[in-house]
CSV table of C-alpha atoms in Angstrom, one decimal:
chain,number,residue,atom,x,y,z
A,1,MET,CA,-101.1,60.6,176.1
A,2,SER,CA,-99.2,63.6,177.2
A,3,GLY,CA,-101.9,66.2,176.5
A,4,LEU,CA,-99.4,68.2,174.5
A,5,SER,CA,-99.5,68.7,170.8
A,6,ASP,CA,-97.0,66.7,168.9
A,7,LEU,CA,-94.5,68.3,166.4
A,8,ARG,CA,-91.6,66.7,164.5
A,9,LEU,CA,-88.8,69.1,163.7
A,10,GLY,CA,-85.7,68.3,161.6
A,11,PHE,CA,-82.2,69.7,161.8
A,12,ILE,CA,-78.8,69.3,160.2
A,13,PRO,CA,-75.8,69.1,162.6
A,14,LEU,CA,-74.7,72.7,162.4
A,15,THR,CA,-74.1,75.4,165.1
A,16,ASP,CA,-77.2,77.3,163.8
A,17,CYS,CA,-79.5,74.6,164.9
A,18,ALA,CA,-79.0,76.0,168.4
A,19,PRO,CA,-82.4,77.8,168.8
A,20,LEU,CA,-84.1,74.4,168.2
A,21,ALA,CA,-81.7,72.4,170.4
A,22,VAL,CA,-81.9,74.9,173.2
A,23,ALA,CA,-85.7,75.1,173.1
A,24,HIS,CA,-85.8,71.3,173.3
A,25,ALA,CA,-83.2,70.8,176.0
A,26,LEU,CA,-84.5,73.6,178.3
A,27,GLY,CA,-88.1,72.6,178.1
A,28,PHE,CA,-89.3,75.7,176.2
A,29,PHE,CA,-91.4,73.6,173.9
A,30,GLU,CA,-93.2,71.8,176.7
A,31,GLU,CA,-93.8,75.2,178.4
A,32,GLU,CA,-95.6,76.2,175.2
A,33,GLY,CA,-97.7,73.0,175.3
A,34,LEU,CA,-95.8,71.2,172.6
A,35,ASN,CA,-94.3,67.7,172.6
A,36,VAL,CA,-91.5,68.2,170.1
A,37,THR,CA,-89.3,65.4,168.6
A,38,LEU,CA,-86.0,66.7,167.1
A,39,GLU,CA,-84.8,64.6,164.2
A,40,ARG,CA,-81.2,64.8,163.0
A,41,GLU,CA,-81.2,64.5,159.2
A,42,ALA,CA,-78.4,63.5,156.9
A,43,SER,CA,-78.8,66.1,154.1
A,44,TRP,CA,-80.6,69.2,153.1
A,45,ALA,CA,-82.4,67.4,150.3
A,46,THR,CA,-84.0,65.1,153.0
A,47,ILE,CA,-85.0,68.1,155.0
A,48,ARG,CA,-86.7,69.7,152.0
A,49,ASP,CA,-88.5,66.6,151.0
A,50,LYS,CA,-89.8,65.7,154.4
A,51,VAL,CA,-91.1,69.3,155.1
A,52,ALA,CA,-92.7,69.5,151.6
A,53,VAL,CA,-94.7,66.3,152.1
A,54,GLY,CA,-95.5,66.9,155.8
A,55,ALA,CA,-93.3,64.1,157.2
A,56,LEU,CA,-91.8,66.9,159.3
A,57,ASP,CA,-93.8,69.7,160.8
A,58,GLY,CA,-90.9,72.1,160.4
A,59,ALA,CA,-87.1,72.2,160.2
A,60,HIS,CA,-83.9,74.2,160.4
A,61,MET,CA,-83.7,75.0,156.7
A,62,LEU,CA,-81.6,76.8,154.1
A,63,ALA,CA,-83.5,80.1,153.5
A,64,PRO,CA,-83.3,79.8,149.6
A,65,MET,CA,-84.6,76.3,149.8
A,66,ALA,CA,-88.1,77.5,151.0
A,67,LEU,CA,-88.2,79.9,148.1
A,68,ALA,CA,-87.1,77.4,145.5
A,69,ALA,CA,-89.4,74.6,146.7
A,70,THR,CA,-92.4,77.0,146.6
A,71,ALA,CA,-91.4,78.4,143.2
A,72,SER,CA,-91.0,75.0,141.6
A,73,GLY,CA,-94.2,73.5,143.1
A,74,GLU,CA,-92.3,70.9,145.0
A,75,GLY,CA,-94.1,72.1,148.2
A,76,GLU,CA,-95.3,75.3,149.7
A,77,ILE,CA,-92.9,76.1,152.5
A,78,LEU,CA,-93.1,79.2,154.7
A,79,ALA,CA,-90.3,81.0,156.5
A,80,PRO,CA,-91.9,82.6,159.6
A,81,MET,CA,-88.6,83.0,161.4
A,82,ALA,CA,-84.9,83.4,160.6
A,83,LEU,CA,-82.6,81.3,162.8
A,84,ASN,CA,-79.3,83.2,162.4
A,85,GLN,CA,-77.2,85.8,160.7
A,86,ASN,CA,-73.6,85.0,159.6
A,87,GLY,CA,-71.9,81.7,160.5
A,88,SER,CA,-70.7,80.4,157.2
A,89,ALA,CA,-67.3,80.7,155.6
A,90,VAL,CA,-65.2,79.8,152.6
A,91,THR,CA,-62.3,77.4,153.5
A,92,VAL,CA,-59.6,76.0,151.2
A,93,SER,CA,-57.2,73.1,151.7
A,94,THR,CA,-53.9,73.9,153.3
A,95,ALA,CA,-52.2,73.1,150.0
A,96,LEU,CA,-54.3,75.5,148.1
A,97,ALA,CA,-53.9,78.1,150.8
A,98,ASP,CA,-50.1,77.8,150.3
A,99,GLU,CA,-50.5,78.4,146.6
A,100,ILE,CA,-52.8,81.4,147.2
A,101,GLY,CA,-50.4,82.8,149.9
A,102,ALA,CA,-47.5,82.6,147.5
A,103,VAL,CA,-49.4,84.6,144.8
A,104,ALA,CA,-50.8,87.1,147.3
A,105,LEU,CA,-47.6,87.4,149.3
A,106,THR,CA,-49.5,86.8,152.5
A,107,ASP,CA,-49.0,84.7,155.6
A,108,PHE,CA,-52.8,84.8,156.2
A,109,SER,CA,-52.4,86.9,159.3
A,110,ALA,CA,-54.8,89.2,157.3
A,111,PRO,CA,-56.4,86.8,154.8
A,112,PRO,CA,-57.4,88.3,151.4
A,113,VAL,CA,-61.1,89.0,151.3
A,114,THR,CA,-61.3,88.7,147.5
A,115,ALA,CA,-60.6,85.8,145.2
A,116,VAL,CA,-58.2,87.7,143.0
A,117,ALA,CA,-55.2,85.7,144.1
A,118,LEU,CA,-57.2,82.5,143.7
A,119,ALA,CA,-57.9,83.6,140.1
A,120,LYS,CA,-54.2,83.8,139.4
A,121,VAL,CA,-53.7,80.3,140.9
A,122,VAL,CA,-56.5,79.0,138.7
A,123,ALA,CA,-54.9,80.6,135.6
A,124,ALA,CA,-51.5,79.1,136.5
A,125,ARG,CA,-52.9,75.7,136.9
A,126,ARG,CA,-54.6,75.9,133.5
A,127,ALA,CA,-51.4,77.0,131.9
A,128,ARG,CA,-49.6,73.9,133.4
A,129,GLY,CA,-52.4,71.7,132.0
A,130,GLN,CA,-53.8,70.8,135.4
A,131,GLY,CA,-57.5,70.0,135.9
A,132,PRO,CA,-59.9,72.4,137.6
A,133,LEU,CA,-60.0,72.9,141.4
A,134,THR,CA,-63.0,71.3,143.1
A,135,PHE,CA,-65.2,73.3,145.5
A,136,ALA,CA,-68.1,72.0,147.5
A,137,VAL,CA,-71.3,73.6,148.6
A,138,VAL,CA,-74.1,72.2,150.8
A,139,PHE,CA,-77.0,72.5,148.3
A,140,PRO,CA,-77.7,74.4,145.0
A,141,HIS,CA,-80.3,76.6,146.7
A,142,SER,CA,-78.2,77.8,149.7
A,143,MET,CA,-76.5,80.9,151.0
A,144,HIS,CA,-73.3,78.9,150.7
A,145,ASN,CA,-73.7,78.3,147.0
A,146,TYR,CA,-74.5,82.0,146.3
A,147,LEU,CA,-71.7,83.3,148.7
A,148,LEU,CA,-69.1,81.1,147.1
A,149,ARG,CA,-70.2,81.9,143.5
A,150,TYR,CA,-70.4,85.6,144.2
A,151,TRP,CA,-67.0,85.6,145.9
A,152,LEU,CA,-65.4,83.6,143.1
A,153,ALA,CA,-66.9,85.7,140.3
A,154,GLN,CA,-66.0,89.0,142.0
A,155,GLY,CA,-62.4,87.9,141.9
A,156,GLY,CA,-62.5,86.8,138.3
A,157,VAL,CA,-63.1,83.1,138.7
A,158,ASP,CA,-66.1,81.7,136.7
A,159,PRO,CA,-67.7,79.2,139.1
A,160,ASP,CA,-69.1,77.2,136.1
A,161,GLY,CA,-66.1,77.3,133.9
A,162,ASP,CA,-62.9,77.7,135.9
A,163,VAL,CA,-63.6,75.4,138.8
A,164,ARG,CA,-65.8,72.4,139.5
A,165,LEU,CA,-68.7,72.7,142.0
A,166,VAL,CA,-70.1,69.7,143.9
A,167,VAL,CA,-72.7,69.2,146.6
A,168,ILE,CA,-71.7,67.5,149.9
A,169,PRO,CA,-73.6,67.4,153.2
A,170,PRO,CA,-72.1,69.7,155.9
A,171,PRO,CA,-70.7,67.1,158.3
A,172,ARG,CA,-68.9,65.3,155.4
A,173,MET,CA,-67.0,68.4,154.2
A,174,VAL,CA,-63.8,68.1,156.3
A,175,GLU,CA,-63.3,64.3,155.7
A,176,ARG,CA,-63.7,64.9,151.9
A,177,MET,CA,-61.1,67.6,152.1
A,178,ARG,CA,-58.8,65.5,154.2
A,179,ALA,CA,-59.2,62.7,151.6
A,180,GLY,CA,-58.0,65.2,148.9
A,181,GLU,CA,-61.4,65.0,147.0
A,182,ILE,CA,-62.1,68.7,147.3
A,183,ASP,CA,-59.9,71.8,147.3
A,184,GLY,CA,-62.3,74.1,149.1
A,185,PHE,CA,-65.8,74.5,150.4
A,186,CYS,CA,-68.4,76.9,151.8
A,187,VAL,CA,-70.3,75.5,154.7
A,188,GLY,CA,-71.8,76.7,158.0
A,189,ALA,CA,-70.3,76.5,161.5
A,190,PRO,CA,-68.6,74.7,163.0
A,191,TRP,CA,-67.1,72.8,160.1
A,192,ASN,CA,-64.8,75.6,158.9
A,193,ALA,CA,-63.3,75.8,162.4
A,194,VAL,CA,-63.0,72.0,162.5
A,195,ALA,CA,-61.0,72.0,159.3
A,196,GLU,CA,-58.6,74.6,160.7
A,197,ALA,CA,-58.3,72.8,164.1
A,198,ASP,CA,-57.5,69.5,162.3
A,199,GLY,CA,-54.9,71.2,160.1
A,200,VAL,CA,-56.8,70.3,157.0
A,201,GLY,CA,-57.9,73.7,155.8
A,202,ARG,CA,-57.7,77.5,156.2
A,203,ILE,CA,-60.6,79.9,156.4
A,204,LEU,CA,-60.4,82.6,153.7
A,205,VAL,CA,-63.5,84.7,154.2
A,206,ALA,CA,-66.3,84.6,156.8
A,207,ALA,CA,-69.9,85.4,156.0
A,208,SER,CA,-69.7,88.4,158.3
A,209,GLN,CA,-66.9,89.8,156.0
A,210,PHE,CA,-68.9,88.9,152.9
A,211,TRP,CA,-72.1,90.5,154.1
A,212,PRO,CA,-72.2,91.9,157.6
A,213,GLY,CA,-75.5,90.8,159.2
A,214,GLY,CA,-76.3,88.7,156.1
A,215,PRO,CA,-79.0,86.0,156.1
A,216,ASP,CA,-78.5,82.3,156.5
A,217,LYS,CA,-81.0,79.7,157.9
A,218,VAL,CA,-84.7,79.9,158.6
A,219,LEU,CA,-87.3,77.8,160.4
A,220,GLY,CA,-89.2,76.3,157.4
A,221,VAL,CA,-92.7,75.0,157.9
A,222,PRO,CA,-95.3,73.6,155.5
A,223,ALA,CA,-97.9,76.2,154.6
A,224,ALA,CA,-100.5,73.6,155.8
A,225,LEU,CA,-99.2,74.0,159.4
A,226,ALA,CA,-99.9,77.7,159.4
A,227,GLU,CA,-103.4,77.2,157.9
A,228,ARG,CA,-104.6,74.2,160.0
A,229,ARG,CA,-102.6,74.5,163.3
A,230,PRO,CA,-101.9,78.2,163.8
A,231,ASP,CA,-101.8,78.0,167.5
A,232,GLU,CA,-99.2,75.2,167.5
A,233,LEU,CA,-97.1,77.2,165.0
A,234,ARG,CA,-97.3,80.3,167.2
A,235,ALA,CA,-96.3,78.2,170.2
A,236,CYS,CA,-93.4,76.7,168.3
A,237,LEU,CA,-92.2,80.2,167.2
A,238,ARG,CA,-92.3,81.4,170.8
A,239,ALA,CA,-90.3,78.5,172.1
A,240,VAL,CA,-87.7,78.8,169.3
A,241,MET,CA,-87.4,82.6,169.9
A,242,ARG,CA,-86.7,81.9,173.6
A,243,GLY,CA,-84.1,79.4,172.5
A,244,ALA,CA,-82.4,81.9,170.2
A,245,ALA,CA,-82.4,84.6,172.9
A,246,TRP,CA,-80.9,82.1,175.4
A,247,ALA,CA,-78.3,81.0,172.8
A,248,ASP,CA,-77.2,84.6,172.2
A,249,ALA,CA,-76.6,85.3,175.9
A,250,HIS,CA,-72.9,85.3,176.7
A,251,GLU,CA,-73.4,83.8,180.2
A,252,ASN,CA,-74.9,80.7,178.6
A,253,ARG,CA,-72.1,80.1,176.2
A,254,GLU,CA,-70.4,77.3,178.1
A,255,THR,CA,-73.6,75.4,178.5
A,256,LEU,CA,-74.5,76.0,174.8
A,257,VAL,CA,-71.2,74.5,173.7
A,258,GLU,CA,-71.8,71.4,175.8
A,259,LEU,CA,-75.2,71.0,174.4
A,260,LEU,CA,-74.2,71.4,170.7
A,261,ALA,CA,-71.2,69.1,171.1
A,262,ARG,CA,-73.4,66.2,172.0
A,263,PRO,CA,-73.2,63.4,169.4
A,264,ASP,CA,-77.0,63.6,168.8
A,265,ARG,CA,-76.7,67.3,168.0
A,266,VAL,CA,-73.7,68.7,166.1
A,267,GLY,CA,-71.2,66.1,167.3
A,268,ALA,CA,-68.0,68.3,166.9
A,269,SER,CA,-65.4,69.2,169.5
A,270,PRO,CA,-66.3,71.8,172.1
A,271,ALA,CA,-63.2,73.8,171.1
A,272,ALA,CA,-64.4,74.0,167.4
A,273,ILE,CA,-67.9,75.0,168.5
A,274,THR,CA,-66.6,77.6,170.9
A,275,ARG,CA,-64.5,79.2,168.1
A,276,ALA,CA,-67.5,79.0,165.7
A,277,LEU,CA,-69.7,80.9,168.1
A,278,GLY,CA,-67.2,83.5,169.0
A,279,GLY,CA,-68.2,86.9,167.6
A,280,GLU,CA,-69.6,85.7,164.3
A,281,ILE,CA,-73.0,84.1,164.5
A,282,VAL,CA,-76.1,86.0,165.8
A,283,PHE,CA,-79.3,84.2,166.8
A,284,HIS,CA,-81.6,86.8,168.3
A,285,ARG,CA,-80.2,90.3,169.0
A,286,ASP,CA,-81.3,93.2,166.9
A,287,ALA,CA,-84.2,91.2,165.6
A,288,ALA,CA,-82.0,88.7,163.8
A,289,GLY,CA,-85.0,86.3,163.8
A,290,LEU,CA,-87.2,88.6,161.8
A,291,PRO,CA,-87.5,87.1,158.3
A,292,ARG,CA,-86.8,90.1,156.0
A,293,ARG,CA,-88.2,90.2,152.5
A,294,GLU,CA,-85.1,92.0,151.2
A,295,HIS,CA,-83.1,89.0,152.2
A,296,GLY,CA,-85.4,86.7,150.2
A,297,LEU,CA,-85.2,89.1,147.2
A,298,TRP,CA,-81.4,89.0,147.3
A,299,PHE,CA,-81.6,85.2,147.2
A,300,LEU,CA,-83.9,85.4,144.2
A,301,SER,CA,-81.5,87.8,142.5
A,302,GLN,CA,-78.8,85.1,142.7
A,303,MET,CA,-81.2,82.4,141.4
A,304,ILE,CA,-81.7,84.6,138.4
A,305,ARG,CA,-78.1,85.4,138.0
A,306,TRP,CA,-77.1,81.8,138.0
A,307,GLY,CA,-79.9,80.6,135.8
A,308,GLN,CA,-81.9,78.7,138.5
A,309,ILE,CA,-85.1,80.7,137.7
A,310,GLY,CA,-86.2,82.9,134.8
A,311,PRO,CA,-86.6,86.6,135.0
A,312,GLY,CA,-90.3,86.4,134.3
A,313,GLN,CA,-91.1,85.1,137.8
A,314,ASP,CA,-93.2,87.4,140.0
A,315,LEU,CA,-90.5,87.8,142.6
A,316,GLN,CA,-92.3,90.2,144.9
A,317,ALA,CA,-95.3,87.8,145.1
A,318,LEU,CA,-93.1,84.8,145.7
A,319,VAL,CA,-91.2,86.4,148.6
A,320,ASP,CA,-94.4,87.6,150.2
A,321,GLN,CA,-95.8,84.1,149.9
A,322,VAL,CA,-92.8,82.5,151.6
A,323,TYR,CA,-91.3,85.1,154.0
A,324,ARG,CA,-93.9,85.8,156.8
A,325,PRO,CA,-92.7,88.5,159.2
A,326,ASP,CA,-96.4,88.8,160.2
A,327,LEU,CA,-96.2,85.4,161.9
A,328,TYR,CA,-92.9,86.3,163.6
A,329,ARG,CA,-94.3,89.6,164.9
A,330,ASP,CA,-97.5,87.9,166.2
A,331,ALA,CA,-95.4,85.4,168.2
A,332,ALA,CA,-92.7,87.9,169.3
A,333,LEU,CA,-95.1,90.5,170.6
A,334,SER,CA,-97.0,87.9,172.6
A,335,LEU,CA,-93.8,87.0,174.5
A,336,GLY,CA,-93.4,90.3,176.3
A,337,PRO,CA,-89.9,91.6,177.0
A,338,ILE,CA,-87.9,89.2,174.8
A,339,LEU,CA,-87.8,91.7,172.0
A,340,GLU,CA,-88.2,95.5,171.8
A,341,PRO,CA,-91.6,96.0,170.1
A,342,ALA,CA,-90.0,98.5,167.6
A,343,LEU,CA,-87.5,95.8,166.5
A,344,ALA,CA,-90.4,93.5,165.6
A,345,PHE,CA,-91.2,96.1,162.9
A,346,ALA,CA,-87.6,96.7,161.9
A,347,ASP,CA,-88.6,95.8,158.3
A,348,ALA,CA,-91.4,98.4,158.2
A,349,ALA,CA,-89.2,101.3,157.4
A,350,GLY,CA,-89.0,100.0,153.9
A,351,PRO,CA,-86.3,97.9,152.1
A,352,VAL,CA,-82.8,99.0,152.8
A,353,GLU,CA,-80.0,98.8,150.3
A,354,ALA,CA,-77.6,96.1,151.4
A,355,ARG,CA,-73.9,96.4,150.7
A,356,LEU,CA,-71.7,93.3,150.3
A,357,PHE,CA,-67.9,93.2,150.7
A,358,ASP,CA,-67.3,94.6,147.2
A,359,GLY,CA,-69.4,97.7,147.9
A,360,ARG,CA,-72.0,96.9,145.3
A,361,ALA,CA,-75.5,98.0,146.6
A,362,PHE,CA,-78.5,95.7,146.4
A,363,ASP,CA,-81.8,97.5,145.8
A,364,PRO,CA,-84.7,95.2,146.6
A,365,LYS,CA,-86.9,97.2,144.2
A,366,ALA,CA,-84.7,96.5,141.2
A,367,VAL,CA,-83.9,92.8,141.6
A,368,GLY,CA,-83.7,92.0,137.8
A,369,ASP,CA,-81.4,94.9,137.0
A,370,TYR,CA,-79.2,93.9,139.9
A,371,ALA,CA,-79.0,90.3,138.7
A,372,ALA,CA,-78.2,91.4,135.2
A,373,GLY,CA,-75.5,93.8,136.2
A,374,PHE,CA,-72.7,91.3,136.9
A,375,ALA,CA,-70.0,90.5,134.3
A,376,ILE,CA,-70.2,86.7,135.2
A,377,GLY,CA,-73.6,85.0,135.3
A,378,ARG,CA,-75.9,82.5,133.7
A,379,SER,CA,-79.2,84.5,133.4
A,380,LEU,CA,-81.9,82.7,131.4
A,381,ALA,CA,-83.3,84.5,128.4
């Protein structure tokens, strides 16, 4: 018996598992009185199922997954902390990049941010009688699915009619592209950088170009953990916040790369992880860990747009049930100087209109109107 409280936390081999990996490696969990086991999982579906039934006490999780699981009744999952901003990207095979480059007259020294050139490639392939291009995402309820769909549709490509979408676990993306089974994917770091380093693919648009400071993963926990073991949850949040702050510090970058490159963590080359961390992903600064309800509402707008949920859902109640900035604030303010107190309340000024790469503003107070305002969508009646 260690005298410490036991917690089992899951993660997927991605760069944004860093706050958990750091907290474990540097002893932050133990210093908070926790004996944490980190379990590397094979897929996001496994993460969801294990957290929903309590087989895991928490996990590195796709933010929309917590909303979808709670909305569907598969399990009540809370998001008391965001793990990162940015980090994902859309990558296409080198063959497809060449086709796009020929249409867009670019050598990709400044890649096109929109999918307009891709739309021309899709139309040309259809005219030649060729089958649809295949793109992969990591899970239906993910920033990656919504980013890819939004980007395609904005350029005039219908993601359900003009291309084929499949689901592949993040670590399998590059090998499936190398095998010629997919033409593009949207996935988190470092797998886009790995594709480029291996000469398999080319990154077209990064998440920070799509939505600067946009949301990505959260720490997802069963609601029962917050209800029955609030002290352990607060201790866990404190340790993960310390891990996130440490991971953001430039002077720790080399050590962080070595840690994430380990086979039992991400298992990618140090060079690819170094590139993935460079200037793109944010773990802690500017209160990146604060779970913002406007981010949850944007995810719900995309679920409506693509027919995953109906417009009759009480979106405000759902996001308040899942997104718990109060739990984040409670833990952050107890840690002292790790976060400016004002930043812990950065969401208190009221919802702020977000602007994505196309300049369209998202008003969190008008989610339904926003979802219905796109030319391409699958909204349910």
